[in-house]
Coordinates of C-alpha atoms and ligand atoms in Angstrom, one line a residue:
M173 CA 115.3 98.9 114.5
D174 CA 118.6 99.2 116.4
K175 CA 119.7 101.6 119.2
Y176 CA 123.0 102.2 121.0
L177 CA 123.3 101.7 124.7
I178 CA 126.3 103.6 126.0
N179 CA 127.7 103.6 129.5
G180 CA 129.8 106.7 129.5
G181 CA 132.7 108.0 131.4
I182 CA 135.5 105.7 130.2
P183 CA 138.6 107.4 128.7
L184 CA 139.1 105.9 125.3
K185 CA 142.6 104.4 124.6
G186 CA 144.1 102.7 121.7
K187 CA 144.5 102.6 117.9
V188 CA 142.0 102.5 115.2
K189 CA 142.1 102.8 111.4
A190 CA 139.6 105.1 109.6
S191 CA 137.5 103.4 106.9
G192 CA 137.4 104.6 103.3
A193 CA 135.5 107.8 102.7
K194 CA 131.8 107.5 102.0
N195 CA 131.5 110.8 100.1
S196 CA 134.3 110.1 97.7
A197 CA 133.0 106.6 97.0
L198 CA 129.6 108.0 96.3
A199 CA 131.1 110.2 93.5
L200 CA 133.4 107.5 92.2
M201 CA 130.7 104.9 91.8
P202 CA 128.5 106.9 89.4
A203 CA 131.7 108.0 87.5
T204 CA 131.9 104.3 86.4
L205 CA 128.8 105.0 84.3
L206 CA 131.0 107.0 81.9
S207 CA 132.8 104.0 80.5
S208 CA 132.0 100.4 79.6
G209 CA 134.1 97.6 81.2
K210 CA 135.1 96.6 84.7
N211 CA 136.0 99.4 87.2
I212 CA 137.5 98.7 90.6
I213 CA 137.1 100.9 93.7
R214 CA 139.2 99.8 96.6
N215 CA 138.9 100.8 100.3
T216 CA 135.1 101.4 100.0
P217 CA 133.3 101.6 103.3
E218 CA 130.6 99.1 104.1
V219 CA 127.9 101.7 104.9
N220 CA 124.3 101.9 103.9
D221 CA 124.7 104.9 101.5
I222 CA 127.1 102.8 99.5
F223 CA 124.6 99.9 99.4
T224 CA 122.0 102.3 98.2
M225 CA 124.2 103.5 95.4
K226 CA 125.1 99.9 94.6
K227 CA 121.4 99.1 94.3
L228 CA 120.8 102.1 92.0
L229 CA 123.7 101.1 89.7
T230 CA 122.5 97.5 89.7
F231 CA 118.9 98.7 88.8
M232 CA 120.5 100.5 85.8
G233 CA 122.0 97.2 84.6
A234 CA 125.5 97.4 86.0
D235 CA 127.0 94.2 87.4
V236 CA 128.2 95.2 90.9
S237 CA 130.1 93.0 93.4
F238 CA 131.2 94.3 96.8
E239 CA 133.6 92.2 98.9
N240 CA 136.3 93.1 101.4
H241 CA 135.8 96.8 100.7
V242 CA 136.4 96.3 97.0
L243 CA 133.7 97.3 94.6
E244 CA 133.8 95.9 91.1
I245 CA 131.4 97.7 88.8
D246 CA 131.0 96.3 85.3
T247 CA 129.0 98.8 83.2
D248 CA 129.0 96.8 79.9
S249 CA 125.3 96.1 80.0
L250 CA 123.6 99.2 81.3
N251 CA 119.9 99.1 80.2
T252 CA 118.3 102.3 81.5
Q253 CA 119.2 105.9 82.1
V254 CA 116.4 106.3 84.7
A255 CA 117.1 106.9 88.4
P256 CA 113.7 106.2 90.0
Y257 CA 112.2 107.9 93.1
E258 CA 112.5 104.7 95.2
H259 CA 116.3 104.9 95.0
V260 CA 116.9 108.7 95.0
K261 CA 114.6 109.5 97.9
K262 CA 116.8 107.4 100.2
M263 CA 119.9 109.4 99.3
R264 CA 120.5 112.7 97.7
A265 CA 123.9 111.7 96.4
S266 CA 122.0 109.6 93.8
V267 CA 121.8 112.8 91.8
Y268 CA 125.4 112.2 90.9
V269 CA 124.2 109.9 88.1
L270 CA 122.8 112.9 86.2
G271 CA 126.1 114.1 84.7
P272 CA 127.6 110.8 83.6
L273 CA 124.4 109.4 82.1
L274 CA 123.7 112.6 80.2
A275 CA 127.3 112.8 78.9
R276 CA 127.4 109.2 77.8
Y277 CA 123.8 108.6 76.5
G278 CA 122.6 112.1 75.7
Y279 CA 119.5 111.4 77.9
T280 CA 118.7 110.8 81.5
K281 CA 115.6 110.9 83.8
V282 CA 116.5 111.3 87.5
S283 CA 114.1 111.8 90.3
M284 CA 114.4 115.1 92.1
P285 CA 116.0 114.4 95.5
G286 CA 113.6 116.6 97.6
G287 CA 114.6 118.0 101.1
C288 CA 116.8 116.3 103.6
A289 CA 116.5 115.6 107.3
W290 CA 117.6 119.1 108.4
G291 CA 116.2 121.3 105.6
P292 CA 116.2 122.2 102.0
R293 CA 119.2 121.3 99.9
P294 CA 118.7 122.6 96.3
I295 CA 120.3 121.2 93.2
N296 CA 119.9 124.3 91.0
L297 CA 123.7 124.5 90.5
H298 CA 123.8 120.9 89.1
L299 CA 121.0 121.7 86.7
E300 CA 122.5 125.1 85.6
A301 CA 125.8 123.4 84.9
M302 CA 124.1 120.8 82.7
E303 CA 122.3 123.6 80.8
K304 CA 125.5 125.5 80.3
L305 CA 126.9 122.3 78.7
G306 CA 123.9 122.4 76.3
A307 CA 121.4 120.1 77.9
K308 CA 117.7 120.8 77.7
I309 CA 116.2 120.3 81.2
E310 CA 112.6 119.7 82.0
L311 CA 111.0 118.9 85.3
E312 CA 108.1 116.5 85.0
E313 CA 106.2 114.7 87.8
G314 CA 109.1 115.0 90.2
Y315 CA 111.7 114.0 87.7
I316 CA 114.5 115.9 86.0
I317 CA 114.6 115.0 82.3
A318 CA 117.9 116.1 80.7
E319 CA 118.6 115.7 77.1
C320 CA 121.4 116.7 74.6
K321 CA 122.7 114.7 71.7
K322 CA 126.3 115.8 72.5
L323 CA 127.2 118.1 75.3
Q324 CA 129.3 121.1 74.3
G325 CA 132.2 122.5 76.4
A326 CA 131.3 125.7 78.2
K327 CA 132.4 128.1 80.9
I328 CA 130.8 127.2 84.2
H329 CA 131.1 129.5 87.2
F330 CA 129.7 128.4 90.5
D331 CA 128.5 131.1 92.9
I332 CA 128.9 128.6 95.7
P333 CA 131.7 126.0 95.4
S334 CA 129.2 123.1 95.7
V335 CA 130.8 119.6 96.1
G336 CA 128.0 117.8 94.3
A337 CA 127.6 120.3 91.5
T338 CA 131.4 120.3 90.8
G339 CA 131.4 116.5 90.7
N340 CA 128.4 116.4 88.3
A341 CA 129.8 119.2 86.0
L342 CA 133.2 117.4 85.9
M343 CA 131.6 114.1 85.1
A344 CA 129.5 115.6 82.3
S345 CA 132.2 117.8 80.8
V346 CA 134.9 115.0 80.4
L347 CA 132.8 113.6 77.5
A348 CA 131.6 117.0 76.1
K349 CA 132.9 118.3 72.8
G350 CA 135.6 120.9 73.3
S351 CA 136.9 122.8 76.3
T352 CA 135.1 123.4 79.6
Q353 CA 136.3 125.7 82.3
I354 CA 134.8 125.3 85.8
T355 CA 135.6 128.2 88.1
N356 CA 135.0 128.4 91.9
A357 CA 135.0 124.6 91.8
A358 CA 134.9 122.7 95.1
I359 CA 138.4 121.6 96.2
E360 CA 137.3 119.0 98.8
P361 CA 139.6 115.9 98.7
E362 CA 136.7 113.8 97.6
I363 CA 136.4 115.9 94.4
T364 CA 140.2 115.9 93.8
L365 CA 140.1 112.1 94.0
L366 CA 137.2 112.0 91.5
A367 CA 139.2 114.1 89.1
E368 CA 142.2 111.9 89.4
Y369 CA 140.1 108.8 88.8
L370 CA 138.5 110.4 85.7
K371 CA 142.1 111.2 84.5
D372 CA 143.0 107.5 85.0
M373 CA 139.9 106.7 82.9
G374 CA 141.4 108.8 80.1
A375 CA 139.8 112.3 80.8
H376 CA 141.9 115.4 80.1
I377 CA 141.6 117.6 83.2
D378 CA 144.0 120.4 84.3
G379 CA 144.0 122.2 87.6
V380 CA 143.1 119.2 89.7
G381 CA 143.0 120.2 93.4
T382 CA 142.5 123.9 92.5
S383 CA 139.3 125.9 92.2
T384 CA 139.7 126.3 88.4
L385 CA 139.3 123.1 86.4
E386 CA 140.1 123.0 82.7
I387 CA 138.6 120.1 80.8
E388 CA 139.2 119.0 77.2
G389 CA 136.5 116.6 76.3
V390 CA 137.4 113.2 74.9
D391 CA 135.2 110.8 72.8
E392 CA 135.3 107.9 75.3
L393 CA 136.7 106.8 78.6
K394 CA 137.9 103.4 79.6
A395 CA 137.4 101.5 82.9
A396 CA 140.0 102.0 85.6
E397 CA 141.0 101.2 89.2
V398 CA 141.1 103.5 92.1
E399 CA 142.1 103.4 95.7
N400 CA 139.7 105.4 97.9
I401 CA 141.0 107.9 100.5
S402 CA 140.2 107.6 104.2
D403 CA 137.0 109.2 105.6
R404 CA 138.2 112.4 107.2
I405 CA 134.9 112.9 108.9
E406 CA 135.0 109.5 110.5
A407 CA 138.6 110.1 111.5
G408 CA 137.7 113.4 113.0
T409 CA 134.7 111.9 114.9
L410 CA 137.0 109.2 116.4
L411 CA 139.5 111.9 117.5
I412 CA 136.8 113.9 119.3
A413 CA 135.7 110.6 120.9
G414 CA 139.2 110.4 122.4
A415 CA 139.2 114.1 123.3
I416 CA 135.8 114.3 124.9
T417 CA 136.5 111.2 127.1
K418 CA 140.0 112.5 128.1
G419 CA 141.6 109.6 126.5
E420 CA 144.6 108.8 124.3
V421 CA 143.7 107.8 120.8
E422 CA 145.6 107.0 117.6
V423 CA 143.8 107.2 114.2
E424 CA 145.4 106.0 111.0
T425 CA 144.2 107.7 107.8
T426 CA 145.5 108.0 104.2
N427 CA 146.3 111.7 104.5
V428 CA 146.5 113.6 107.8
N429 CA 146.5 116.9 105.9
H430 CA 142.8 116.4 105.1
L431 CA 142.1 117.0 108.8
T432 CA 144.3 120.1 109.3
S433 CA 141.4 122.4 110.2
V434 CA 140.0 120.0 112.8
L435 CA 143.4 119.3 114.3
K436 CA 144.1 123.0 114.7
K437 CA 140.9 123.4 116.6
L438 CA 141.6 120.4 118.8
E439 CA 145.0 121.9 119.7
K440 CA 143.4 125.2 120.6
S441 CA 141.0 123.3 122.9
G442 CA 144.0 122.0 124.8
V443 CA 144.3 118.5 123.2
K444 CA 147.9 117.4 122.5
V445 CA 148.1 116.4 118.8
F446 CA 151.0 114.5 117.3
L447 CA 151.4 113.6 113.6
K448 CA 153.6 110.9 112.1
N449 CA 153.2 109.9 108.5
N450 CA 149.6 108.9 108.1
I451 CA 148.9 108.6 111.8
I452 CA 147.2 111.1 114.1
N453 CA 147.8 110.7 117.8
I454 CA 145.9 112.7 120.4
N455 CA 146.4 112.9 124.2
A456 CA 143.7 114.4 126.3
S457 CA 144.4 112.6 129.5
E458 CA 144.9 115.8 131.4
L459 CA 142.6 117.9 129.4
S460 CA 140.6 120.8 130.8
I461 CA 138.6 121.6 127.6
K462 CA 139.1 125.2 126.5
N463 CA 136.2 126.9 124.7
V464 CA 136.9 127.2 121.0
N465 CA 134.7 128.9 118.4
V466 CA 134.2 127.3 115.1
D467 CA 133.0 128.6 111.7
T468 CA 132.3 126.0 109.1
S469 CA 133.4 126.7 105.6
V470 CA 134.4 124.9 102.4
Y471 CA 137.7 122.9 102.3
P472 CA 140.3 123.4 103.7
G473 CA 138.1 125.2 106.3
F474 CA 136.4 123.4 109.2
P475 CA 133.9 121.0 107.7
T476 CA 130.1 121.3 108.3
D477 CA 130.1 117.5 108.6
M478 CA 132.1 118.0 111.9
Q479 CA 129.9 120.8 113.2
A480 CA 127.6 118.6 115.4
Q481 CA 130.5 116.7 116.8
W482 CA 132.4 119.9 117.7
T483 CA 129.2 121.2 119.3
A484 CA 129.1 118.0 121.5
F485 CA 132.7 118.5 122.5
M486 CA 132.2 122.1 123.5
C487 CA 129.3 121.1 125.8
L488 CA 132.0 120.2 128.3
A489 CA 134.3 123.2 127.7
D490 CA 135.1 125.9 130.2
G491 CA 133.1 129.0 129.2
I492 CA 131.0 129.8 126.2
S493 CA 131.7 128.9 122.6
R494 CA 130.0 129.7 119.4
V495 CA 129.7 127.2 116.6
T496 CA 128.5 128.7 113.3
D497 CA 127.5 126.7 110.3
N498 CA 128.1 128.7 107.1
I499 CA 127.3 125.9 104.7
Y500 CA 123.9 124.7 106.1
F501 CA 122.2 127.4 108.1
D502 CA 119.7 125.1 109.8
R503 CA 121.8 122.0 110.6
F504 CA 121.1 122.0 114.4
K505 CA 118.7 119.1 115.0
H506 CA 121.2 117.7 117.5
V507 CA 120.9 120.7 119.8
P508 CA 117.7 119.8 121.6
E509 CA 118.9 116.2 122.0
L510 CA 122.3 117.3 123.4
N511 CA 120.3 119.5 125.9
R512 CA 118.4 116.4 127.0
L513 CA 121.8 115.1 128.1
G514 CA 122.4 118.1 130.3
A515 CA 124.1 120.4 127.8
S516 CA 123.3 124.1 127.7
I517 CA 123.0 125.2 124.1
E518 CA 120.9 127.9 122.4
V519 CA 120.6 128.3 118.7
D520 CA 120.9 131.9 117.3
K521 CA 120.3 132.0 113.5
N522 CA 123.0 129.7 112.1
S523 CA 125.0 129.5 115.3
A524 CA 124.9 127.3 118.4
I525 CA 125.9 129.2 121.5
I526 CA 127.2 126.6 124.0
S527 CA 127.7 127.3 127.7
G528 CA 130.0 124.6 128.9
V529 CA 128.8 122.4 131.8
N530 CA 130.8 120.2 134.2
Q531 CA 129.1 117.0 133.4
L532 CA 126.6 115.5 130.9
K533 CA 124.1 112.9 132.2
G534 CA 122.9 109.9 130.3
A535 CA 119.4 109.9 128.9
K536 CA 117.4 108.6 125.9
V537 CA 118.0 110.7 122.8
M538 CA 117.0 110.4 119.2
S539 CA 119.2 110.5 116.0
T540 CA 117.9 112.8 113.4
D541 CA 120.6 112.6 110.7
L542 CA 124.0 111.1 110.3
R543 CA 126.3 113.7 111.9
A544 CA 123.7 114.7 114.5
S545 CA 123.7 111.1 115.6
A546 CA 127.5 111.0 115.8
S547 CA 127.4 114.0 118.2
L548 CA 124.9 112.2 120.5
V549 CA 127.2 109.1 120.6
L550 CA 130.2 111.4 121.5
A551 CA 128.1 113.1 124.3
G552 CA 127.0 109.7 125.5
L553 CA 130.6 108.4 125.7
A554 CA 131.4 111.3 128.0
A555 CA 128.2 111.4 130.0
E556 CA 127.7 109.9 133.5
G557 CA 125.4 106.9 133.4
T558 CA 123.6 105.3 130.4
T559 CA 122.7 107.0 127.2
E560 CA 120.4 105.4 124.7
V561 CA 120.7 106.6 121.2
L562 CA 117.6 105.7 119.2
R563 CA 117.2 105.5 115.4
I564 CA 120.9 104.7 114.7
Y565 CA 120.0 103.7 111.1
H566 CA 121.1 107.3 110.4
I567 CA 124.6 106.4 111.7
D568 CA 124.7 103.3 109.6
R569 CA 124.3 105.4 106.5
G570 CA 127.8 106.7 106.9
Y571 CA 129.8 105.2 109.7
Q572 CA 131.1 101.6 109.3
K573 CA 130.4 99.7 112.5
L574 CA 131.1 102.7 114.7
E575 CA 130.4 100.7 117.8
E576 CA 133.1 98.2 117.0
K577 CA 135.7 100.9 116.4
L578 CA 134.7 102.6 119.7
R579 CA 134.7 99.3 121.6
S580 CA 138.2 98.6 120.3
L581 CA 139.2 101.8 122.1
G582 CA 137.6 100.6 125.3
A583 CA 134.1 102.2 125.1
D584 CA 131.1 100.5 126.7
I585 CA 128.7 100.7 123.7
Q586 CA 126.3 98.0 122.6
R587 CA 123.9 97.8 119.6
V588 CA 120.6 96.5 120.7
D589 CA 117.5 95.6 118.7
T590 CA 114.5 97.6 119.9
E591 CA 110.8 98.1 119.2
E592 CA 111.2 101.8 120.1
F593 CA 111.2 104.2 117.3
Ligands
LIG1887 N1 123.8 124.3 97.1 C1 122.9 125.1 96.4 N2 122.5 124.6 95.2 C2 123.0 123.4 94.7 C3 123.9 122.7 95.4 C4 124.3 123.2 96.7 O1 122.4 126.1 96.8 O2 122.7 123.1 93.5 C5 124.2 124.8 98.5 C6 123.7 123.9 99.6 O3 122.4 124.1 100.0 C7 124.8 124.1 100.7 C8 126.0 124.5 99.9 O4 125.6 124.8 98.5 O5 124.4 125.3 101.4 C9 127.0 123.3 99.8 O6 126.4 122.1 99.3 P1 127.2 121.1 98.5 O7 126.6 121.0 97.1 O8 128.6 121.3 98.6 O9 126.9 119.7 99.3 P2 126.5 118.3 98.7 O10 127.4 118.0 97.5 O11 125.1 118.2 98.5 C10 128.4 117.1 100.1 C11 128.4 116.0 101.1 C12 127.8 116.4 102.4 C13 128.5 117.7 102.9 C14 128.5 118.8 101.8 C15 129.3 120.0 102.2 C16 128.3 114.1 99.6 C17 127.6 112.9 99.2 N3 127.7 114.8 100.5 O12 127.0 117.4 99.9 O13 127.9 115.3 103.3 O14 127.8 118.1 104.0 O15 129.1 118.2 100.6 O16 130.6 119.6 102.5 O17 129.5 114.3 99.3 C18 127.5 114.0 105.2 O18 128.3 113.3 104.8 O19 126.9 114.0 106.3 C19 127.0 115.1 104.2 C20 125.8 115.7 104.4

């Protein structure tokens, strides 16, 4: 088991390139199940969630190689449509195989994902979408069994623009018979990329990038190649690392517009932000952090996946700020840990009320989930003295060698093997 040892207080300086996005790769990988042949996904991050999805696809008979951030997935010899509990329990995104397998084989059996580290995360919208497309769904011994000889196009309206349910509905409907309309669809860049990839595979989709997707089913898809986008959440985390340490940091991404909501909030907090092509530059060397409230919402709003990191940043702001999570009402496991570092935060329903303090102080803290752990690293980088972040396997699920990127910016952060849990 690894932990981080961070000696804080060093202003970060330098350039860093964001890795490929975890959440788009996690949708693109199951999309390969829709065709036979060799699919290629470039710019894939080497993080544990990707290795988990690789294992699941390999279990299903896909031939998967992963070198230099390039995934080659050959789906010629798939031999099962079952996603077992052992794989799905490690990662909820495994439920993305539901739509493609059902569409291509007319049958799938996928373990129910269960809760996640910070609370319940239902999949009712995924299942309702499959039912709309004509699938018969049964729940048996913790498994979803979905069947339908040939899916039929349908009108699917999401009450909540769920990222995962939009991805699943899209992957199912591209091989359904006739027309499908998905309204109130998610418009996150990861879903837009998925739709573009499906089009490259031969799918007929209109309205890509908007909340209404019109799909005309085709009989089959062919394998294709895709270049993944940068991870906007990793990029945002690195920018806050620069800001919270009063440094000067440059982050290269594939599309700076994916971060607009975060950059606007950074500017409001007093950080100087400069954009040039695909590069984001921030200067916080003379920063006195202003308190800035944040309300998370769906894209292009402020992402819930940046909520914990923003909360860490506001711990050192002048005055009181309120960070409200409207996507996940109970995603605040980082709060007691940040308070161990000297922060002053109270949780009120789905908001963190943060009273800024002058200084955080190093302590031992525990990671509870991916983004919560990132917030502890950020706080540790700014804190006086040494911070130990335990259970960083959570970080390794979604950040590619975060400590190396931070060290390249001058941070004093080490990964250490420990018996502590
Ligand atoms: N929801 C339902 N029913 C459903 C699906 C979702 O009620 O069937 C609710 C959720 O409980 C939540 C809201 O809808 O309140 C939005 O959830 P969504 O389905 O959009 O989330 P997801 O697809 O499960 C993806 C990311 C998450 C990210 C969310 C929101 C992947 C693999 N995961 O999850 O990423 O927080 O969208 O943007 O794409 C992370 O990377 O740390 C992470 C958790």
